[in-house]
């Protein structure tokens, strides 16, 4: 809410009377770059691909705006004053009286003091009585260091007849004071009310008016306005739900604390009922319960019977966290652009927030259950999916790279947020449990820290993938076309048409994370850290190491059989000419080898996770990586001994050992499977664990979860464990290093750019006027004025030279150094104008470019004629004078055309400077 306030207040403050107009903005730069409110995000992105440097320079040149930040400080200040005065306002409205006014014999004061001593409350607490409230209850309010517990008249009336309930109510309110949640409640309430009054309502009113009022502006046809309205509505809903959940949780924690201090649990049994009925009839009641700030009595009794419910990671809470983090990214991005923060700052804030929530929420749950290490517990998959669903909803509301499209061209890509959040959540929960099974305390602490860092890195890698490549894939720009494969791999593709179709459809699934250093290292750590934790477990860890490695070896055997089968099926299409075998045939062969490796890893991971009741994700990743290493070894053997098995031959017809060819062929497959196999195996483990849990539930006939004690496992000796770690870890490190090095070399040597779709011409209707106005405001006028100023200086110097008395030959002398400098300045400013955006109007673009070209050529000729370069042609003094005069004429002709074109642009844009 605080992060969204600057971007919501910015247009509100800018629209106030008396606010000075800014010369330009980031939006003007985007309009000058070709942003069309009536086009799609895909078209806008394609239109600006050729001028990214100009856009960066334009954004950096715009003045920073601090209106939103100053407005946010004002909101926080007003909220602070509200927090300070809300308790006073409550006393003024309720008019409570001191306890002494109703305590004739002093027994009430003595009992209250005794309860306060039992609760150990050291803060300043004042007891008051509200004679107007006749219900059986009380309330606590106040601020830091000064709290009040107000007892209702109905509570005092039944104090003699039901003393246990009286003590329970008082202890409950004292628990609020002890927990200091009174401060949290009043601070959240004050901030929420001020935010609604000063930011949310004015912002929603403005954008809703733009939606409802029909206007000729292109923005009226854009879904950007609708997205901003939905942004505000979703933010309001999330804040209300989160605030209501916070207030309900404080009540439940106070109940548990009161019982610990001696309150009678039977008091809650007599309190009341929420209503009867279940099934579909209870859905409205349950939905309404999420909006209330107080929990129902049924829920309170369930928590008292099972206090561990308070520490469960709920799907609802994770959904709120994900949606809030997604909206936080959008708000932080806009605020960062306004104050010139790096583009990655918003992503870093989002990743840190999610990582801290995951580490705390799931870590606290695991730590509280560590007392029963042999008891099977559920995974964090559902809560992680809730987190991903929240990210998806937040991105849906603020989707679109330019916030023009309501939905991306391929909205199914938004489903990637589910594994992006669920995989780190499940991995962290289960890896932390493994870390807590280590024999020594320092090992447990170190392993937990490493697991937290890997979780944060995995979460950041997933979010960075979406911001870097996922959005482009969602816009339909990321997947390679068949024609591009034909261009990269020349040859006869006619007989490989089905394979080409399969590659065109399946290649995007292998390209998401790329082979950058950070994602590849994260993938390595996601299976290497669990392997080390499995090997270092105490005997009663229940990790089933032998079964995990056995499943990985079985998957490796399956991968080897699959590779042999794929090679045998591909061999009949081998070209008869050996020179043609290294073209499309070898590429198709490598493709099916890649598909086989990925399929074996994913199948192994899914089966291991489905069979695992505990540690499904770590075990699945270790097994899948064992399968992958076995597959790489089989591929190296297959390609290095090419020709020795004729039915499986690829290129050679003679049996010979060629390790170099084997390494090159395996490196090509490594580039597509190294990191993606781990990521795919994690997603497969997530799916397999869910299916396995569903099958086990069906076998139990729909009964609840059965808790089982896992028997202790006998681990192999230390030497065997070290050998296993070396056998799997060292090849994994070598393969990862080779994959990273190969990718770096390929990136350095890449020369042919990828083909991309041509942008669709836009700017129809009133969009062209907006683009031209943005082009003028964000720098077009500035570069034109700088050129005009340079020409004026040159003209003034020419006039001063013309005023000199002529020599005997009728000529005047010129200061060549001054003219050389002035022509150089004009040249630099003209080049600056050429580096700026092209004119958005195609009809005026050519005239502007031609005028700049003439001016630039004249300025260059001016410099050359005054100080000829040594390697230039030898010219006589007369020739230099003639060319210098023509250069001045060309400069004036070019600037005159530039001035006329600028006037046409200004008139077309309807812009008054």
PDB file of N, CA, C and O in Angstrom, residues 519-575:
ATOM      1  N   UNK A 519      21.243 -18.702 -13.380  1.00  0.00           N
ATOM      2  CA  UNK A 519      20.258 -19.792 -13.351  1.00  0.00           C
ATOM      3  C   UNK A 519      20.886 -21.172 -13.386  1.00  0.00           C
ATOM      4  O   UNK A 519      20.378 -22.108 -12.762  1.00  0.00           O
ATOM      5  N   UNK A 520      22.002 -21.319 -14.108  1.00  0.00           N
ATOM      6  CA  UNK A 520      22.646 -22.631 -14.173  1.00  0.00           C
ATOM      7  C   UNK A 520      23.223 -23.027 -12.823  1.00  0.00           C
ATOM      8  O   UNK A 520      23.130 -24.191 -12.403  1.00  0.00           O
ATOM      9  N   UNK A 521      23.836 -22.077 -12.126  1.00  0.00           N
ATOM     10  CA  UNK A 521      24.367 -22.376 -10.799  1.00  0.00           C
ATOM     11  C   UNK A 521      23.246 -22.683  -9.807  1.00  0.00           C
ATOM     12  O   UNK A 521      23.390 -23.555  -8.944  1.00  0.00           O
ATOM     13  N   UNK A 522      22.132 -21.976  -9.932  1.00  0.00           N
ATOM     14  CA  UNK A 522      20.995 -22.258  -9.057  1.00  0.00           C
ATOM     15  C   UNK A 522      20.488 -23.680  -9.298  1.00  0.00           C
ATOM     16  O   UNK A 522      20.189 -24.420  -8.357  1.00  0.00           O
ATOM     17  N   UNK A 523      20.405 -24.067 -10.583  1.00  0.00           N
ATOM     18  CA  UNK A 523      19.972 -25.432 -10.895  1.00  0.00           C
ATOM     19  C   UNK A 523      20.932 -26.460 -10.322  1.00  0.00           C
ATOM     20  O   UNK A 523      20.518 -27.518  -9.824  1.00  0.00           O
ATOM     21  N   UNK A 524      22.229 -26.172 -10.371  1.00  0.00           N
ATOM     22  CA  UNK A 524      23.218 -27.085  -9.799  1.00  0.00           C
ATOM     23  C   UNK A 524      23.015 -27.242  -8.296  1.00  0.00           C
ATOM     24  O   UNK A 524      23.013 -28.365  -7.762  1.00  0.00           O
ATOM     25  N   UNK A 525      22.831 -26.115  -7.601  1.00  0.00           N
ATOM     26  CA  UNK A 525      22.698 -26.173  -6.145  1.00  0.00           C
ATOM     27  C   UNK A 525      21.388 -26.820  -5.721  1.00  0.00           C
ATOM     28  O   UNK A 525      21.316 -27.412  -4.633  1.00  0.00           O
ATOM     29  N   UNK A 526      20.365 -26.741  -6.549  1.00  0.00           N
ATOM     30  CA  UNK A 526      19.073 -27.311  -6.165  1.00  0.00           C
ATOM     31  C   UNK A 526      19.116 -28.830  -6.047  1.00  0.00           C
ATOM     32  O   UNK A 526      18.282 -29.419  -5.351  1.00  0.00           O
ATOM     33  N   UNK A 527      20.063 -29.490  -6.730  1.00  0.00           N
ATOM     34  CA  UNK A 527      20.169 -30.943  -6.534  1.00  0.00           C
ATOM     35  C   UNK A 527      21.417 -31.331  -5.753  1.00  0.00           C
ATOM     36  O   UNK A 527      21.423 -32.362  -5.072  1.00  0.00           O
ATOM     37  N   UNK A 528      22.471 -30.504  -5.801  1.00  0.00           N
ATOM     38  CA  UNK A 528      23.705 -30.855  -5.105  1.00  0.00           C
ATOM     39  C   UNK A 528      23.574 -30.666  -3.592  1.00  0.00           C
ATOM     40  O   UNK A 528      24.073 -31.481  -2.804  1.00  0.00           O
ATOM     41  N   UNK A 529      22.904 -29.605  -3.167  1.00  0.00           N
ATOM     42  CA  UNK A 529      22.713 -29.386  -1.728  1.00  0.00           C
ATOM     43  C   UNK A 529      21.855 -30.498  -1.115  1.00  0.00           C
ATOM     44  O   UNK A 529      22.219 -31.057  -0.068  1.00  0.00           O
ATOM     45  N   UNK A 530      20.709 -30.875  -1.694  1.00  0.00           N
ATOM     46  CA  UNK A 530      19.974 -32.016  -1.125  1.00  0.00           C
ATOM     47  C   UNK A 530      20.762 -33.309  -1.118  1.00  0.00           C
ATOM     48  O   UNK A 530      20.617 -34.118  -0.191  1.00  0.00           O
ATOM     49  N   UNK A 531      21.611 -33.536  -2.125  1.00  0.00           N
ATOM     50  CA  UNK A 531      22.426 -34.750  -2.131  1.00  0.00           C
ATOM     51  C   UNK A 531      23.352 -34.769  -0.924  1.00  0.00           C
ATOM     52  O   UNK A 531      23.471 -35.800  -0.227  1.00  0.00           O
ATOM     53  N   UNK A 532      24.020 -33.634  -0.656  1.00  0.00           N
ATOM     54  CA  UNK A 532      24.899 -33.574   0.517  1.00  0.00           C
ATOM     55  C   UNK A 532      24.114 -33.757   1.806  1.00  0.00           C
ATOM     56  O   UNK A 532      24.565 -34.450   2.733  1.00  0.00           O
ATOM     57  N   UNK A 533      22.921 -33.174   1.893  1.00  0.00           N
ATOM     58  CA  UNK A 533      22.112 -33.315   3.104  1.00  0.00           C
ATOM     59  C   UNK A 533      21.634 -34.753   3.289  1.00  0.00           C
ATOM     60  O   UNK A 533      21.574 -35.254   4.414  1.00  0.00           O
ATOM     61  N   UNK A 534      21.293 -35.418   2.207  1.00  0.00           N
ATOM     62  CA  UNK A 534      20.875 -36.818   2.303  1.00  0.00           C
ATOM     63  C   UNK A 534      22.015 -37.706   2.787  1.00  0.00           C
ATOM     64  O   UNK A 534      21.806 -38.651   3.554  1.00  0.00           O
ATOM     65  N   UNK A 535      23.233 -37.406   2.342  1.00  0.00           N
ATOM     66  CA  UNK A 535      24.380 -38.229   2.724  1.00  0.00           C
ATOM     67  C   UNK A 535      24.828 -37.971   4.153  1.00  0.00           C
ATOM     68  O   UNK A 535      25.465 -38.830   4.772  1.00  0.00           O
ATOM     69  N   UNK A 536      24.520 -36.783   4.683  1.00  0.00           N
ATOM     70  CA  UNK A 536      24.966 -36.435   6.030  1.00  0.00           C
ATOM     71  C   UNK A 536      23.892 -36.673   7.090  1.00  0.00           C
ATOM     72  O   UNK A 536      24.084 -36.311   8.250  1.00  0.00           O
ATOM     73  N   UNK A 537      22.760 -37.249   6.722  1.00  0.00           N
ATOM     74  CA  UNK A 537      21.657 -37.451   7.661  1.00  0.00           C
ATOM     75  C   UNK A 537      22.049 -38.398   8.793  1.00  0.00           C
ATOM     76  O   UNK A 537      22.894 -39.294   8.642  1.00  0.00           O
ATOM     77  N   UNK A 538      21.384 -38.204   9.909  1.00  0.00           N
ATOM     78  CA  UNK A 538      21.485 -39.171  10.988  1.00  0.00           C
ATOM     79  C   UNK A 538      20.720 -40.441  10.608  1.00  0.00           C
ATOM     80  O   UNK A 538      19.851 -40.401   9.730  1.00  0.00           O
ATOM     81  N   UNK A 539      20.986 -41.546  11.240  1.00  0.00           N
ATOM     82  CA  UNK A 539      20.339 -42.807  10.827  1.00  0.00           C
ATOM     83  C   UNK A 539      18.820 -42.757  10.848  1.00  0.00           C
ATOM     84  O   UNK A 539      18.170 -43.483  10.120  1.00  0.00           O
ATOM     85  N   UNK A 540      18.230 -41.922  11.671  1.00  0.00           N
ATOM     86  CA  UNK A 540      16.775 -41.875  11.753  1.00  0.00           C
ATOM     87  C   UNK A 540      16.190 -40.750  10.889  1.00  0.00           C
ATOM     88  O   UNK A 540      15.081 -40.288  11.124  1.00  0.00           O
ATOM     89  N   UNK A 541      16.950 -40.298   9.915  1.00  0.00           N
ATOM     90  CA  UNK A 541      16.442 -39.221   9.066  1.00  0.00           C
ATOM     91  C   UNK A 541      15.310 -39.645   8.161  1.00  0.00           C
ATOM     92  O   UNK A 541      14.508 -38.831   7.737  1.00  0.00           O
ATOM     93  N   UNK A 542      15.244 -40.932   7.821  1.00  0.00           N
ATOM     94  CA  UNK A 542      14.150 -41.386   6.982  1.00  0.00           C
ATOM     95  C   UNK A 542      14.222 -40.889   5.565  1.00  0.00           C
ATOM     96  O   UNK A 542      13.205 -40.649   4.930  1.00  0.00           O
ATOM     97  N   UNK A 543      15.413 -40.662   5.004  1.00  0.00           N
ATOM     98  CA  UNK A 543      15.548 -40.052   3.690  1.00  0.00           C
ATOM     99  C   UNK A 543      15.562 -41.060   2.558  1.00  0.00           C
ATOM    100  O   UNK A 543      15.483 -40.684   1.402  1.00  0.00           O
ATOM    101  N   UNK A 544      15.719 -42.371   2.849  1.00  0.00           N
ATOM    102  CA  UNK A 544      15.689 -43.410   1.819  1.00  0.00           C
ATOM    103  C   UNK A 544      16.729 -43.147   0.740  1.00  0.00           C
ATOM    104  O   UNK A 544      16.415 -43.037  -0.445  1.00  0.00           O
ATOM    105  N   UNK A 545      17.995 -43.027   1.143  1.00  0.00           N
ATOM    106  CA  UNK A 545      19.056 -42.697   0.193  1.00  0.00           C
ATOM    107  C   UNK A 545      19.232 -43.791  -0.849  1.00  0.00           C
ATOM    108  O   UNK A 545      19.388 -43.507  -2.043  1.00  0.00           O
ATOM    109  N   UNK A 546      19.229 -45.043  -0.403  1.00  0.00           N
ATOM    110  CA  UNK A 546      19.445 -46.139  -1.353  1.00  0.00           C
ATOM    111  C   UNK A 546      18.358 -46.171  -2.421  1.00  0.00           C
ATOM    112  O   UNK A 546      18.623 -46.373  -3.607  1.00  0.00           O
ATOM    113  N   UNK A 547      17.112 -45.976  -1.993  1.00  0.00           N
ATOM    114  CA  UNK A 547      16.023 -45.981  -2.964  1.00  0.00           C
ATOM    115  C   UNK A 547      16.141 -44.804  -3.937  1.00  0.00           C
ATOM    116  O   UNK A 547      15.815 -44.926  -5.125  1.00  0.00           O
ATOM    117  N   UNK A 548      16.592 -43.668  -3.427  1.00  0.00           N
ATOM    118  CA  UNK A 548      16.747 -42.497  -4.298  1.00  0.00           C
ATOM    119  C   UNK A 548      17.788 -42.753  -5.373  1.00  0.00           C
ATOM    120  O   UNK A 548      17.550 -42.508  -6.569  1.00  0.00           O
ATOM    121  N   UNK A 549      18.958 -43.239  -4.962  1.00  0.00           N
ATOM    122  CA  UNK A 549      20.011 -43.512  -5.938  1.00  0.00           C
ATOM    123  C   UNK A 549      19.611 -44.664  -6.852  1.00  0.00           C
ATOM    124  O   UNK A 549      19.916 -44.650  -8.061  1.00  0.00           O
ATOM    125  N   UNK A 550      18.924 -45.647  -6.306  1.00  0.00           N
ATOM    126  CA  UNK A 550      18.470 -46.747  -7.146  1.00  0.00           C
ATOM    127  C   UNK A 550      17.486 -46.280  -8.206  1.00  0.00           C
ATOM    128  O   UNK A 550      17.544 -46.706  -9.368  1.00  0.00           O
ATOM    129  N   UNK A 551      16.580 -45.379  -7.822  1.00  0.00           N
ATOM    130  CA  UNK A 551      15.639 -44.838  -8.803  1.00  0.00           C
ATOM    131  C   UNK A 551      16.366 -44.028  -9.863  1.00  0.00           C
ATOM    132  O   UNK A 551      16.011 -44.073 -11.055  1.00  0.00           O
ATOM    133  N   UNK A 552      17.409 -43.275  -9.456  1.00  0.00           N
ATOM    134  CA  UNK A 552      18.182 -42.515 -10.431  1.00  0.00           C
ATOM    135  C   UNK A 552      18.909 -43.411 -11.412  1.00  0.00           C
ATOM    136  O   UNK A 552      18.950 -43.134 -12.625  1.00  0.00           O
ATOM    137  N   UNK A 553      19.488 -44.508 -10.914  1.00  0.00           N
ATOM    138  CA  UNK A 553      20.178 -45.450 -11.818  1.00  0.00           C
ATOM    139  C   UNK A 553      19.180 -46.146 -12.738  1.00  0.00           C
ATOM    140  O   UNK A 553      19.479 -46.393 -13.916  1.00  0.00           O
ATOM    141  N   UNK A 554      18.000 -46.475 -12.201  1.00  0.00           N
ATOM    142  CA  UNK A 554      16.969 -47.073 -13.060  1.00  0.00           C
ATOM    143  C   UNK A 554      16.545 -46.088 -14.152  1.00  0.00           C
ATOM    144  O   UNK A 554      16.352 -46.465 -15.326  1.00  0.00           O
ATOM    145  N   UNK A 555      16.415 -44.807 -13.772  1.00  0.00           N
ATOM    146  CA  UNK A 555      16.114 -43.800 -14.776  1.00  0.00           C
ATOM    147  C   UNK A 555      17.230 -43.648 -15.784  1.00  0.00           C
ATOM    148  O   UNK A 555      16.977 -43.426 -16.975  1.00  0.00           O
ATOM    149  N   UNK A 556      18.498 -43.783 -15.320  1.00  0.00           N
ATOM    150  CA  UNK A 556      19.612 -43.739 -16.254  1.00  0.00           C
ATOM    151  C   UNK A 556      19.582 -44.886 -17.240  1.00  0.00           C
ATOM    152  O   UNK A 556      19.866 -44.703 -18.441  1.00  0.00           O
ATOM    153  N   UNK A 557      19.240 -46.085 -16.737  1.00  0.00           N
ATOM    154  CA  UNK A 557      19.119 -47.231 -17.649  1.00  0.00           C
ATOM    155  C   UNK A 557      17.993 -47.000 -18.657  1.00  0.00           C
ATOM    156  O   UNK A 557      18.135 -47.322 -19.852  1.00  0.00           O
ATOM    157  N   UNK A 558      16.889 -46.428 -18.186  1.00  0.00           N
ATOM    158  CA  UNK A 558      15.797 -46.111 -19.099  1.00  0.00           C
ATOM    159  C   UNK A 558      16.230 -45.079 -20.133  1.00  0.00           C
ATOM    160  O   UNK A 558      15.876 -45.181 -21.318  1.00  0.00           O
ATOM    161  N   UNK A 559      17.017 -44.082 -19.705  1.00  0.00           N
ATOM    162  CA  UNK A 559      17.504 -43.070 -20.638  1.00  0.00           C
ATOM    163  C   UNK A 559      18.422 -43.686 -21.689  1.00  0.00           C
ATOM    164  O   UNK A 559      18.334 -43.355 -22.879  1.00  0.00           O
ATOM    165  N   UNK A 560      19.308 -44.592 -21.269  1.00  0.00           N
ATOM    166  CA  UNK A 560      20.206 -45.256 -22.221  1.00  0.00           C
ATOM    167  C   UNK A 560      19.408 -46.058 -23.251  1.00  0.00           C
ATOM    168  O   UNK A 560      19.701 -46.015 -24.462  1.00  0.00           O
ATOM    169  N   UNK A 561      18.399 -46.801 -22.787  1.00  0.00           N
ATOM    170  CA  UNK A 561      17.564 -47.559 -23.720  1.00  0.00           C
ATOM    171  C   UNK A 561      16.822 -46.627 -24.665  1.00  0.00           C
ATOM    172  O   UNK A 561      16.698 -46.899 -25.874  1.00  0.00           O
ATOM    173  N   UNK A 562      16.325 -45.506 -24.130  1.00  0.00           N
ATOM    174  CA  UNK A 562      15.626 -44.553 -24.979  1.00  0.00           C
ATOM    175  C   UNK A 562      16.537 -43.911 -26.008  1.00  0.00           C
ATOM    176  O   UNK A 562      16.138 -43.697 -27.159  1.00  0.00           O
ATOM    177  N   UNK A 563      17.776 -43.596 -25.617  1.00  0.00           N
ATOM    178  CA  UNK A 563      18.727 -43.020 -26.562  1.00  0.00           C
ATOM    179  C   UNK A 563      19.049 -44.005 -27.681  1.00  0.00           C
ATOM    180  O   UNK A 563      19.135 -43.625 -28.862  1.00  0.00           O
ATOM    181  N   UNK A 564      19.248 -45.277 -27.313  1.00  0.00           N
ATOM    182  CA  UNK A 564      19.521 -46.290 -28.339  1.00  0.00           C
ATOM    183  C   UNK A 564      18.339 -46.439 -29.285  1.00  0.00           C
ATOM    184  O   UNK A 564      18.503 -46.547 -30.511  1.00  0.00           O
ATOM    185  N   UNK A 565      17.121 -46.427 -28.734  1.00  0.00           N
ATOM    186  CA  UNK A 565      15.940 -46.550 -29.576  1.00  0.00           C
ATOM    187  C   UNK A 565      15.791 -45.346 -30.499  1.00  0.00           C
ATOM    188  O   UNK A 565      15.487 -45.499 -31.695  1.00  0.00           O
ATOM    189  N   UNK A 566      16.014 -44.123 -29.968  1.00  0.00           N
ATOM    190  CA  UNK A 566      15.896 -42.929 -30.799  1.00  0.00           C
ATOM    191  C   UNK A 566      16.939 -42.926 -31.906  1.00  0.00           C
ATOM    192  O   UNK A 566      16.661 -42.550 -33.050  1.00  0.00           O
ATOM    193  N   UNK A 567      18.176 -43.366 -31.577  1.00  0.00           N
ATOM    194  CA  UNK A 567      19.219 -43.437 -32.604  1.00  0.00           C
ATOM    195  C   UNK A 567      18.876 -44.465 -33.671  1.00  0.00           C
ATOM    196  O   UNK A 567      19.114 -44.248 -34.868  1.00  0.00           O
ATOM    197  N   UNK A 568      18.318 -45.600 -33.254  1.00  0.00           N
ATOM    198  CA  UNK A 568      17.954 -46.642 -34.224  1.00  0.00           C
ATOM    199  C   UNK A 568      16.823 -46.185 -35.133  1.00  0.00           C
ATOM    200  O   UNK A 568      16.819 -46.486 -36.339  1.00  0.00           O
ATOM    201  N   UNK A 569      15.871 -45.445 -34.600  1.00  0.00           N
ATOM    202  CA  UNK A 569      14.764 -44.962 -35.414  1.00  0.00           C
ATOM    203  C   UNK A 569      15.186 -43.838 -36.358  1.00  0.00           C
ATOM    204  O   UNK A 569      14.575 -43.641 -37.418  1.00  0.00           O
ATOM    205  N   UNK A 570      16.208 -43.093 -35.973  1.00  0.00           N
ATOM    206  CA  UNK A 570      16.679 -41.995 -36.813  1.00  0.00           C
ATOM    207  C   UNK A 570      17.636 -42.476 -37.891  1.00  0.00           C
ATOM    208  O   UNK A 570      17.752 -41.856 -38.959  1.00  0.00           O
ATOM    209  N   UNK A 571      18.338 -43.556 -37.640  1.00  0.00           N
ATOM    210  CA  UNK A 571      19.387 -44.022 -38.548  1.00  0.00           C
ATOM    211  C   UNK A 571      18.899 -44.286 -39.974  1.00  0.00           C
ATOM    212  O   UNK A 571      19.624 -43.972 -40.939  1.00  0.00           O
ATOM    213  N   UNK A 572      17.713 -44.854 -40.201  1.00  0.00           N
ATOM    214  CA  UNK A 572      17.297 -45.126 -41.588  1.00  0.00           C
ATOM    215  C   UNK A 572      17.238 -43.893 -42.477  1.00  0.00           C
ATOM    216  O   UNK A 572      17.338 -44.004 -43.702  1.00  0.00           O
ATOM    217  N   UNK A 573      17.093 -42.703 -41.907  1.00  0.00           N
ATOM    218  CA  UNK A 573      17.035 -41.487 -42.724  1.00  0.00           C
ATOM    219  C   UNK A 573      18.408 -40.855 -42.921  1.00  0.00           C
ATOM    220  O   UNK A 573      18.509 -39.707 -43.351  1.00  0.00           O
ATOM    221  N   UNK A 574      19.462 -41.556 -42.563  1.00  0.00           N
ATOM    222  CA  UNK A 574      20.823 -41.034 -42.714  1.00  0.00           C
ATOM    223  C   UNK A 574      21.134 -40.821 -44.194  1.00  0.00           C
ATOM    224  O   UNK A 574      20.957 -41.716 -45.019  1.00  0.00           O
ATOM    225  N   UNK A 575      21.597 -39.615 -44.591  1.00  0.00           N
ATOM    226  CA  UNK A 575      21.944 -39.365 -46.000  1.00  0.00           C
ATOM    227  C   UNK A 575      23.059 -40.290 -46.460  1.00  0.00           C
ATOM    228  O   UNK A 575      23.960 -40.661 -45.688  1.00  0.00           O
TER     229      UNK A 575
END
